[in-house]
Amino acid sequence: MLSNSWATAAASALLWISVPAVAQSSYGSQSNSSDSLPTVDLGYEIHQASSLNSTNYYFNNIRYAAPPLGENRFRAPQPPAVNRSEIQTGDQRRICPQASPAWQAIANDFVPEYLTGQTEFNQSSFNTSSSGSSSTPNPAETEDCLFLDVVVPQSILRRSGRGYGAPVLVWIYGGGYTAGSKSGSGDPAGLIARSQDNGDDGVIVSDDGQAELL
Ligand SMILES: *[C@@H]1O[C@H](CO)[C@@H](O)[C@H](O)[C@H]1NC(C)=O
Ligand SMILES: *[C@@H]1O[C@H](CO)[C@@H](O)[C@H](O)[C@H]1NC(C)=O
Ligand SMILES: *[C@@H]1O[C@H](CO)[C@@H](O)[C@H](O)[C@H]1NC(C)=O
Ligand SMILES: *[C@@H]1O[C@H](CO)[C@@H](O)[C@H](O)[C@H]1NC(C)=O
């Protein structure tokens, strides 16, 4: 349970903001094959939803900045290049480079003991044989990782471009700028369903670029 305690302790941020609902969207027919899923025109690209599950559309891996490589490395994000030659489907999964700090193994031994009252520690309190171990990189890891997932209830997308707004929840995952990903906390369908219980209807944006906020 505590294996990710440091990651969850590092702030995961949530905020609701109110923005106009997605600008320009269009539908094919309502069956759920990939050529009938809606597209959204972002100006620099046209992005198609990857799936419709229950009543939510999932727009995955939307590029929101130029690749932070070469001259763009360690700089503020630059606008994405225009690419309207093909409809983007976001089918390439990407996550930012992942790293486990060497102190994580010690923290995993320390935190549960400290929380249950132990205050004296010495070297034999900790299993350091696992610290510094490197695991095989996830094949989805890449520095070109400034992408968003957007989950939109069908009812909101249908109203888009007609002057309605929608509350938007932006999820910035925790992980101390070294670990985690925009999809690491699971499917936001439950959050949307809970907001609908309250009579609201919202859009969820999950950001994978936090390493670039450094
Ligand atoms: C679709 O949504 C349901 C309910 O939220 C969930 O249990 C299921 O795993 C989802 N399926 C996919 C393919 O995401
Ligand atoms: C434009 O997008 C398509 C589809 O993702 C991609 O195959 C192509 O390489 C992109 N073009 C440029 C110039 O990046
Ligand atoms: C380390 O602490 C444990 C328990 O607190 C104690 O039994 C042990 O003697 C200590 N070892 C050293 C080298 O101080
Ligand atoms: C120490 O960590 C290693 C690697 O995770 C594990 O194989 C080993 O069983 C652990 N030893 C103890 C005493 O917890």
PDB file of C-alpha atoms and ligand atoms in Angstrom:
ATOM      1  CA  MET A   1       0.000   0.000   0.000  1.00  0.00           C
ATOM      2  CA  LEU A   2       2.809   2.379   0.778  1.00  0.00           C
ATOM      3  CA  SER A   3       5.015   1.488  -2.149  1.00  0.00           C
ATOM      4  CA  ASN A   4       3.918   4.638  -3.890  1.00  0.00           C
ATOM      5  CA  SER A   5       3.601   6.753  -0.774  1.00  0.00           C
ATOM      6  CA  TRP A   6       6.199   9.258  -1.874  1.00  0.00           C
ATOM      7  CA  ALA A   7       4.495   9.639  -5.216  1.00  0.00           C
ATOM      8  CA  THR A   8       1.069  10.235  -3.771  1.00  0.00           C
ATOM      9  CA  ALA A   9       2.496  12.568  -1.142  1.00  0.00           C
ATOM     10  CA  ALA A  10       3.964  14.747  -3.865  1.00  0.00           C
ATOM     11  CA  ALA A  11       1.030  16.881  -4.793  1.00  0.00           C
ATOM     12  CA  SER A  12      -1.513  15.655  -7.238  1.00  0.00           C
ATOM     13  CA  ALA A  13      -3.401  18.745  -8.194  1.00  0.00           C
ATOM     14  CA  LEU A  14      -7.028  19.085  -9.049  1.00  0.00           C
ATOM     15  CA  LEU A  15      -8.831  22.159 -10.123  1.00  0.00           C
ATOM     16  CA  TRP A  16     -12.148  22.931 -11.697  1.00  0.00           C
ATOM     17  CA  ILE A  17     -12.169  25.763 -14.164  1.00  0.00           C
ATOM     18  CA  SER A  18     -14.898  27.004 -16.380  1.00  0.00           C
ATOM     19  CA  VAL A  19     -14.082  27.279 -20.074  1.00  0.00           C
ATOM     20  CA  PRO A  20     -16.135  27.248 -23.223  1.00  0.00           C
ATOM     21  CA  ALA A  21     -16.857  23.689 -24.302  1.00  0.00           C
ATOM     22  CA  VAL A  22     -14.685  22.287 -27.083  1.00  0.00           C
ATOM     23  CA  ALA A  23     -14.862  24.482 -30.128  1.00  0.00           C
ATOM     24  CA  GLN A  24     -15.475  22.695 -33.338  1.00  0.00           C
ATOM     25  CA  SER A  25     -16.558  19.103 -33.283  1.00  0.00           C
ATOM     26  CA  SER A  26     -18.162  16.884 -35.821  1.00  0.00           C
ATOM     27  CA  TYR A  27     -19.694  13.448 -35.848  1.00  0.00           C
ATOM     28  CA  GLY A  28     -20.187  10.674 -38.253  1.00  0.00           C
ATOM     29  CA  SER A  29     -23.053   8.310 -37.620  1.00  0.00           C
ATOM     30  CA  GLN A  30     -23.617   7.186 -34.059  1.00  0.00           C
ATOM     31  CA  SER A  31     -22.299   3.633 -34.271  1.00  0.00           C
ATOM     32  CA  ASN A  32     -19.058   3.081 -32.419  1.00  0.00           C
ATOM     33  CA  SER A  33     -16.640   2.204 -35.205  1.00  0.00           C
ATOM     34  CA  SER A  34     -13.483   4.272 -35.450  1.00  0.00           C
ATOM     35  CA  ASP A  35     -14.576   6.195 -38.548  1.00  0.00           C
ATOM     36  CA  SER A  36     -17.729   7.358 -36.796  1.00  0.00           C
ATOM     37  CA  LEU A  37     -16.061   8.665 -33.653  1.00  0.00           C
ATOM     38  CA  PRO A  38     -16.158  12.477 -33.408  1.00  0.00           C
ATOM     39  CA  THR A  39     -13.253  14.709 -34.377  1.00  0.00           C
ATOM     40  CA  VAL A  40     -12.324  18.026 -32.799  1.00  0.00           C
ATOM     41  CA  ASP A  41     -10.583  20.746 -34.819  1.00  0.00           C
ATOM     42  CA  LEU A  42      -7.828  22.243 -32.681  1.00  0.00           C
ATOM     43  CA  GLY A  43      -6.564  24.526 -35.443  1.00  0.00           C
ATOM     44  CA  TYR A  44      -3.077  23.024 -35.591  1.00  0.00           C
ATOM     45  CA  GLU A  45      -4.500  19.508 -35.884  1.00  0.00           C
ATOM     46  CA  ILE A  46      -7.695  17.538 -36.102  1.00  0.00           C
ATOM     47  CA  HIS A  47      -8.035  14.978 -33.345  1.00  0.00           C
ATOM     48  CA  GLN A  48     -10.392  12.028 -33.293  1.00  0.00           C
ATOM     49  CA  ALA A  49     -11.767  10.341 -30.192  1.00  0.00           C
ATOM     50  CA  SER A  50     -10.256   6.913 -29.557  1.00  0.00           C
ATOM     51  CA  SER A  51     -13.335   5.428 -27.992  1.00  0.00           C
ATOM     52  CA  LEU A  52     -16.804   5.920 -26.610  1.00  0.00           C
ATOM     53  CA  ASN A  53     -17.313   4.030 -23.389  1.00  0.00           C
ATOM     54  CA  SER A  54     -20.611   4.255 -21.671  1.00  0.00           C
ATOM     55  CA  THR A  55     -21.467   7.936 -22.264  1.00  0.00           C
ATOM     56  CA  ASN A  56     -17.943   9.392 -22.385  1.00  0.00           C
ATOM     57  CA  TYR A  57     -15.663  10.061 -25.339  1.00  0.00           C
ATOM     58  CA  TYR A  58     -11.948   9.499 -24.741  1.00  0.00           C
ATOM     59  CA  PHE A  59      -9.626  11.765 -26.744  1.00  0.00           C
ATOM     60  CA  ASN A  60      -6.207  10.339 -25.987  1.00  0.00           C
ATOM     61  CA  ASN A  61      -2.667  11.629 -26.432  1.00  0.00           C
ATOM     62  CA  ILE A  62      -3.445  15.071 -27.839  1.00  0.00           C
ATOM     63  CA  ARG A  63      -0.236  16.926 -28.577  1.00  0.00           C
ATOM     64  CA  TYR A  64      -0.319  20.353 -26.909  1.00  0.00           C
ATOM     65  CA  ALA A  65       3.267  21.553 -27.473  1.00  0.00           C
ATOM     66  CA  ALA A  66       6.196  21.041 -29.804  1.00  0.00           C
ATOM     67  CA  PRO A  67       8.483  18.134 -28.843  1.00  0.00           C
ATOM     68  CA  PRO A  68      10.644  19.419 -25.937  1.00  0.00           C
ATOM     69  CA  LEU A  69      13.788  18.154 -27.630  1.00  0.00           C
ATOM     70  CA  GLY A  70      16.953  19.801 -28.955  1.00  0.00           C
ATOM     71  CA  GLU A  71      16.718  23.563 -28.531  1.00  0.00           C
ATOM     72  CA  ASN A  72      13.377  23.202 -26.728  1.00  0.00           C
ATOM     73  CA  ARG A  73      14.835  21.042 -23.963  1.00  0.00           C
ATOM     74  CA  PHE A  74      14.470  22.704 -20.507  1.00  0.00           C
ATOM     75  CA  ARG A  75      12.678  25.682 -22.068  1.00  0.00           C
ATOM     76  CA  ALA A  76       9.092  26.826 -21.721  1.00  0.00           C
ATOM     77  CA  PRO A  77       6.791  24.777 -23.969  1.00  0.00           C
ATOM     78  CA  GLN A  78       6.579  25.960 -27.583  1.00  0.00           C
ATOM     79  CA  PRO A  79       3.415  25.786 -29.689  1.00  0.00           C
ATOM     80  CA  PRO A  80       2.889  22.570 -31.611  1.00  0.00           C
ATOM     81  CA  ALA A  81       3.555  22.564 -35.342  1.00  0.00           C
ATOM     82  CA  VAL A  82       0.554  22.578 -37.651  1.00  0.00           C
ATOM     83  CA  ASN A  83      -0.170  19.090 -38.929  1.00  0.00           C
ATOM     84  CA  ARG A  84      -3.504  18.772 -40.648  1.00  0.00           C
ATOM     85  CA  SER A  85      -2.357  16.280 -43.236  1.00  0.00           C
ATOM     86  CA  GLU A  86      -3.998  13.402 -41.371  1.00  0.00           C
ATOM     87  CA  ILE A  87      -6.527  13.068 -38.571  1.00  0.00           C
ATOM     88  CA  GLN A  88      -4.683  12.417 -35.308  1.00  0.00           C
ATOM     89  CA  THR A  89      -5.952   9.425 -33.397  1.00  0.00           C
ATOM     90  CA  GLY A  90      -3.562   9.487 -30.441  1.00  0.00           C
ATOM     91  CA  ASP A  91      -2.950   5.774 -30.758  1.00  0.00           C
ATOM     92  CA  GLN A  92       0.699   6.015 -29.723  1.00  0.00           C
ATOM     93  CA  ARG A  93       0.892   5.722 -25.957  1.00  0.00           C
ATOM     94  CA  ARG A  94       3.624   7.915 -24.472  1.00  0.00           C
ATOM     95  CA  ILE A  95       4.793   8.640 -20.959  1.00  0.00           C
ATOM     96  CA  CYS A  96       7.538  10.956 -19.762  1.00  0.00           C
ATOM     97  CA  PRO A  97      10.866   9.372 -18.691  1.00  0.00           C
ATOM     98  CA  GLN A  98      10.469   7.549 -15.372  1.00  0.00           C
ATOM     99  CA  ALA A  99      12.975   7.298 -12.553  1.00  0.00           C
ATOM    100  CA  SER A 100      12.853   5.896  -9.018  1.00  0.00           C
ATOM    101  CA  PRO A 101      14.885   7.938  -6.547  1.00  0.00           C
ATOM    102  CA  ALA A 102      17.394   5.872  -4.536  1.00  0.00           C
ATOM    103  CA  TRP A 103      15.687   6.911  -1.292  1.00  0.00           C
ATOM    104  CA  GLN A 104      12.404   5.331  -2.268  1.00  0.00           C
ATOM    105  CA  ALA A 105      13.330   1.905  -0.872  1.00  0.00           C
ATOM    106  CA  ILE A 106      14.285   3.470   2.466  1.00  0.00           C
ATOM    107  CA  ALA A 107      11.125   5.593   2.530  1.00  0.00           C
ATOM    108  CA  ASN A 108       9.009   2.477   2.043  1.00  0.00           C
ATOM    109  CA  ASP A 109      10.595   0.913   5.156  1.00  0.00           C
ATOM    110  CA  PHE A 110      10.636   4.127   7.165  1.00  0.00           C
ATOM    111  CA  VAL A 111       7.133   5.527   6.644  1.00  0.00           C
ATOM    112  CA  PRO A 112       5.058   2.590   7.969  1.00  0.00           C
ATOM    113  CA  GLU A 113       7.334   2.121  11.002  1.00  0.00           C
ATOM    114  CA  TYR A 114       7.375   5.823  11.813  1.00  0.00           C
ATOM    115  CA  LEU A 115       3.607   6.075  11.496  1.00  0.00           C
ATOM    116  CA  THR A 116       3.152   3.224  13.964  1.00  0.00           C
ATOM    117  CA  GLY A 117       5.335   4.867  16.580  1.00  0.00           C
ATOM    118  CA  GLN A 118       8.967   3.859  15.967  1.00  0.00           C
ATOM    119  CA  THR A 119      11.243   6.858  16.425  1.00  0.00           C
ATOM    120  CA  GLU A 120      14.719   5.260  16.639  1.00  0.00           C
ATOM    121  CA  PHE A 121      16.247   4.121  13.382  1.00  0.00           C
ATOM    122  CA  ASN A 122      19.656   2.928  12.313  1.00  0.00           C
ATOM    123  CA  GLN A 123      21.082   1.322   9.232  1.00  0.00           C
ATOM    124  CA  SER A 124      19.727  -2.116  10.058  1.00  0.00           C
ATOM    125  CA  SER A 125      16.194  -0.677  10.004  1.00  0.00           C
ATOM    126  CA  PHE A 126      16.366  -0.407   6.251  1.00  0.00           C
ATOM    127  CA  ASN A 127      16.609  -2.905   3.425  1.00  0.00           C
ATOM    128  CA  THR A 128      18.921  -1.056   1.090  1.00  0.00           C
ATOM    129  CA  SER A 129      19.517  -4.037  -1.195  1.00  0.00           C
ATOM    130  CA  SER A 130      16.712  -2.849  -3.462  1.00  0.00           C
ATOM    131  CA  SER A 131      17.693   0.826  -3.630  1.00  0.00           C
ATOM    132  CA  GLY A 132      19.229   2.066  -6.817  1.00  0.00           C
ATOM    133  CA  SER A 133      17.942  -0.931  -8.711  1.00  0.00           C
ATOM    134  CA  SER A 134      17.093  -0.007 -12.266  1.00  0.00           C
ATOM    135  CA  SER A 135      14.163  -1.619 -13.971  1.00  0.00           C
ATOM    136  CA  THR A 136      13.672  -2.013 -17.698  1.00  0.00           C
ATOM    137  CA  PRO A 137      12.326   1.242 -19.152  1.00  0.00           C
ATOM    138  CA  ASN A 138       8.684   1.214 -20.186  1.00  0.00           C
ATOM    139  CA  PRO A 139       8.617   1.129 -24.013  1.00  0.00           C
ATOM    140  CA  ALA A 140       6.178   4.076 -23.957  1.00  0.00           C
ATOM    141  CA  GLU A 141       8.773   6.328 -22.296  1.00  0.00           C
ATOM    142  CA  THR A 142       9.866   9.240 -24.442  1.00  0.00           C
ATOM    143  CA  GLU A 143      10.979  12.820 -23.915  1.00  0.00           C
ATOM    144  CA  ASP A 144       8.403  13.854 -26.529  1.00  0.00           C
ATOM    145  CA  CYS A 145       5.648  13.496 -23.959  1.00  0.00           C
ATOM    146  CA  LEU A 146       3.700  16.777 -23.905  1.00  0.00           C
ATOM    147  CA  PHE A 147       0.275  15.245 -24.484  1.00  0.00           C
ATOM    148  CA  LEU A 148      -3.168  15.447 -22.905  1.00  0.00           C
ATOM    149  CA  ASP A 149      -6.046  13.054 -22.510  1.00  0.00           C
ATOM    150  CA  VAL A 150      -9.485  14.649 -22.548  1.00  0.00           C
ATOM    151  CA  VAL A 151     -12.568  12.758 -21.439  1.00  0.00           C
ATOM    152  CA  VAL A 152     -15.814  14.398 -22.513  1.00  0.00           C
ATOM    153  CA  PRO A 153     -19.370  13.298 -21.765  1.00  0.00           C
ATOM    154  CA  GLN A 154     -21.360  12.810 -24.974  1.00  0.00           C
ATOM    155  CA  SER A 155     -23.939  15.351 -23.799  1.00  0.00           C
ATOM    156  CA  ILE A 156     -21.271  18.078 -23.600  1.00  0.00           C
ATOM    157  CA  LEU A 157     -19.687  17.342 -26.955  1.00  0.00           C
ATOM    158  CA  ARG A 158     -23.118  17.452 -28.580  1.00  0.00           C
ATOM    159  CA  ARG A 159     -23.638  20.981 -27.283  1.00  0.00           C
ATOM    160  CA  SER A 160     -20.197  22.216 -28.370  1.00  0.00           C
ATOM    161  CA  GLY A 161     -19.872  25.339 -30.480  1.00  0.00           C
ATOM    162  CA  ARG A 162     -23.332  26.543 -29.450  1.00  0.00           C
ATOM    163  CA  GLY A 163     -22.325  28.946 -26.727  1.00  0.00           C
ATOM    164  CA  TYR A 164     -22.615  26.579 -23.758  1.00  0.00           C
ATOM    165  CA  GLY A 165     -19.795  26.291 -21.286  1.00  0.00           C
ATOM    166  CA  ALA A 166     -18.754  23.284 -19.263  1.00  0.00           C
ATOM    167  CA  PRO A 167     -16.793  22.898 -16.053  1.00  0.00           C
ATOM    168  CA  VAL A 168     -13.350  21.365 -16.690  1.00  0.00           C
ATOM    169  CA  LEU A 169     -11.328  19.441 -14.155  1.00  0.00           C
ATOM    170  CA  VAL A 170      -7.579  19.452 -14.887  1.00  0.00           C
ATOM    171  CA  TRP A 171      -5.676  16.571 -13.324  1.00  0.00           C
ATOM    172  CA  ILE A 172      -1.927  17.056 -12.924  1.00  0.00           C
ATOM    173  CA  TYR A 173      -0.537  13.833 -11.529  1.00  0.00           C
ATOM    174  CA  GLY A 174       1.871  13.670  -8.625  1.00  0.00           C
ATOM    175  CA  GLY A 175       5.235  11.934  -8.729  1.00  0.00           C
ATOM    176  CA  GLY A 176       7.867  14.531  -7.941  1.00  0.00           C
ATOM    177  CA  TYR A 177       8.595  15.215 -11.638  1.00  0.00           C
ATOM    178  CA  THR A 178      10.220  11.791 -11.907  1.00  0.00           C
ATOM    179  CA  ALA A 179       7.464   9.219 -12.032  1.00  0.00           C
ATOM    180  CA  GLY A 180       3.839   8.654 -12.941  1.00  0.00           C
ATOM    181  CA  SER A 181       1.712   9.423 -15.956  1.00  0.00           C
ATOM    182  CA  LYS A 182      -1.570  11.004 -16.909  1.00  0.00           C
ATOM    183  CA  SER A 183      -3.323   7.652 -16.935  1.00  0.00           C
ATOM    184  CA  GLY A 184      -1.679   6.334 -13.765  1.00  0.00           C
ATOM    185  CA  SER A 185      -4.663   7.075 -11.549  1.00  0.00           C
ATOM    186  CA  GLY A 186      -7.117   5.103 -13.606  1.00  0.00           C
ATOM    187  CA  ASP A 187     -10.210   5.877 -15.607  1.00  0.00           C
ATOM    188  CA  PRO A 188     -11.878   9.204 -14.697  1.00  0.00           C
ATOM    189  CA  ALA A 189     -15.312   7.833 -15.655  1.00  0.00           C
ATOM    190  CA  GLY A 190     -16.158   7.473 -11.966  1.00  0.00           C
ATOM    191  CA  LEU A 191     -15.384  11.139 -11.263  1.00  0.00           C
ATOM    192  CA  ILE A 192     -17.566  12.229 -14.149  1.00  0.00           C
ATOM    193  CA  ALA A 193     -20.379   9.983 -12.938  1.00  0.00           C
ATOM    194  CA  ARG A 194     -20.098  11.480  -9.435  1.00  0.00           C
ATOM    195  CA  SER A 195     -20.230  15.019 -10.838  1.00  0.00           C
ATOM    196  CA  GLN A 196     -23.358  14.037 -12.768  1.00  0.00           C
ATOM    197  CA  ASP A 197     -24.904  12.826  -9.503  1.00  0.00           C
ATOM    198  CA  ASN A 198     -24.657  16.440  -8.383  1.00  0.00           C
ATOM    199  CA  GLY A 199     -26.402  17.662 -11.503  1.00  0.00           C
ATOM    200  CA  ASP A 200     -23.159  18.959 -13.031  1.00  0.00           C
ATOM    201  CA  ASP A 201     -21.538  17.687 -16.144  1.00  0.00           C
ATOM    202  CA  GLY A 202     -17.829  18.091 -16.641  1.00  0.00           C
ATOM    203  CA  VAL A 203     -14.850  17.468 -18.875  1.00  0.00           C
ATOM    204  CA  ILE A 204     -11.656  15.947 -17.492  1.00  0.00           C
ATOM    205  CA  VAL A 205      -8.226  16.868 -18.834  1.00  0.00           C
ATOM    206  CA  SER A 206      -5.217  14.845 -17.721  1.00  0.00           C
ATOM    207  CA  ASP A 207      -1.818  16.392 -18.375  1.00  0.00           C
ATOM    208  CA  ASP A 208       1.296  14.364 -19.082  1.00  0.00           C
ATOM    209  CA  GLY A 209       3.737  17.211 -19.370  1.00  0.00           C
ATOM    210  CA  GLN A 210       4.509  18.031 -15.777  1.00  0.00           C
ATOM    211  CA  ALA A 211       8.208  17.370 -16.209  1.00  0.00           C
ATOM    212  CA  GLU A 212       8.210  20.467 -18.391  1.00  0.00           C
ATOM    213  CA  LEU A 213       6.733  22.604 -15.629  1.00  0.00           C
ATOM    214  CA  LEU A 214      10.058  22.415 -13.763  1.00  0.00           C
TER     215      LEU A 214
HETATM  216  C1  LIG B   1     -15.926   1.245 -19.653  1.00  0.00           C
HETATM  217  O1  LIG B   1     -16.523   1.830 -18.515  1.00  0.00           O
HETATM  218  C2  LIG B   1     -16.854   0.909 -17.494  1.00  0.00           C
HETATM  219  C3  LIG B   1     -17.596   1.699 -16.403  1.00  0.00           C
HETATM  220  O2  LIG B   1     -16.961   2.910 -16.100  1.00  0.00           O
HETATM  221  C4  LIG B   1     -15.579   0.245 -16.988  1.00  0.00           C
HETATM  222  O3  LIG B   1     -15.881  -0.691 -15.990  1.00  0.00           O
HETATM  223  C5  LIG B   1     -14.880  -0.437 -18.141  1.00  0.00           C
HETATM  224  O4  LIG B   1     -13.647  -0.974 -17.720  1.00  0.00           O
HETATM  225  C6  LIG B   1     -14.641   0.535 -19.282  1.00  0.00           C
HETATM  226  N1  LIG B   1     -14.117  -0.175 -20.434  1.00  0.00           N
HETATM  227  C7  LIG B   1     -13.053   0.257 -21.104  1.00  0.00           C
HETATM  228  C8  LIG B   1     -12.670  -0.551 -22.301  1.00  0.00           C
HETATM  229  O5  LIG B   1     -12.425   1.259 -20.778  1.00  0.00           O
HETATM  230  C1  LIG B   2       1.484  14.435 -39.126  1.00  0.00           C
HETATM  231  O1  LIG B   2       0.692  13.504 -38.426  1.00  0.00           O
HETATM  232  C2  LIG B   2       0.744  12.194 -38.959  1.00  0.00           C
HETATM  233  C3  LIG B   2      -0.246  11.338 -38.159  1.00  0.00           C
HETATM  234  O2  LIG B   2       0.080  11.335 -36.793  1.00  0.00           O
HETATM  235  C4  LIG B   2       2.160  11.676 -38.867  1.00  0.00           C
HETATM  236  O3  LIG B   2       2.228  10.379 -39.411  1.00  0.00           O
HETATM  237  C5  LIG B   2       3.091  12.601 -39.617  1.00  0.00           C
HETATM  238  O4  LIG B   2       4.413  12.186 -39.455  1.00  0.00           O
HETATM  239  C6  LIG B   2       2.938  14.015 -39.110  1.00  0.00           C
HETATM  240  N1  LIG B   2       3.714  14.921 -39.942  1.00  0.00           N
HETATM  241  C7  LIG B   2       4.701  15.656 -39.450  1.00  0.00           C
HETATM  242  C8  LIG B   2       5.392  16.536 -40.433  1.00  0.00           C
HETATM  243  O5  LIG B   2       5.031  15.598 -38.265  1.00  0.00           O
HETATM  244  C1  LIG B   3      19.704  -0.749  15.503  1.00  0.00           C
HETATM  245  O1  LIG B   3      18.432  -0.636  16.158  1.00  0.00           O
HETATM  246  C2  LIG B   3      17.906  -1.872  16.608  1.00  0.00           C
HETATM  247  C3  LIG B   3      16.481  -1.667  17.120  1.00  0.00           C
HETATM  248  O2  LIG B   3      16.166  -0.306  17.307  1.00  0.00           O
HETATM  249  C4  LIG B   3      18.813  -2.402  17.713  1.00  0.00           C
HETATM  250  O3  LIG B   3      18.348  -3.648  18.181  1.00  0.00           O
HETATM  251  C5  LIG B   3      20.219  -2.584  17.126  1.00  0.00           C
HETATM  252  O4  LIG B   3      21.124  -2.964  18.139  1.00  0.00           O
HETATM  253  C6  LIG B   3      20.719  -1.296  16.505  1.00  0.00           C
HETATM  254  N1  LIG B   3      21.977  -1.551  15.790  1.00  0.00           N
HETATM  255  C7  LIG B   3      23.026  -0.735  15.871  1.00  0.00           C
HETATM  256  C8  LIG B   3      24.220  -1.141  15.077  1.00  0.00           C
HETATM  257  O5  LIG B   3      23.006   0.276  16.576  1.00  0.00           O
HETATM  258  C1  LIG B   4      15.136  -6.500   0.422  1.00  0.00           C
HETATM  259  O1  LIG B   4      14.747  -6.079  -0.892  1.00  0.00           O
HETATM  260  C2  LIG B   4      14.980  -7.067  -1.878  1.00  0.00           C
HETATM  261  C3  LIG B   4      14.646  -6.440  -3.241  1.00  0.00           C
HETATM  262  O2  LIG B   4      13.383  -5.835  -3.231  1.00  0.00           O
HETATM  263  C4  LIG B   4      14.119  -8.289  -1.574  1.00  0.00           C
HETATM  264  O3  LIG B   4      14.376  -9.293  -2.545  1.00  0.00           O
HETATM  265  C5  LIG B   4      14.487  -8.824  -0.181  1.00  0.00           C
HETATM  266  O4  LIG B   4      13.631  -9.901   0.149  1.00  0.00           O
HETATM  267  C6  LIG B   4      14.346  -7.735   0.871  1.00  0.00           C
HETATM  268  N1  LIG B   4      14.833  -8.218   2.150  1.00  0.00           N
HETATM  269  C7  LIG B   4      14.197  -8.001   3.308  1.00  0.00           C
HETATM  270  C8  LIG B   4      14.871  -8.508   4.533  1.00  0.00           C
HETATM  271  O5  LIG B   4      13.119  -7.392   3.328  1.00  0.00           O
END
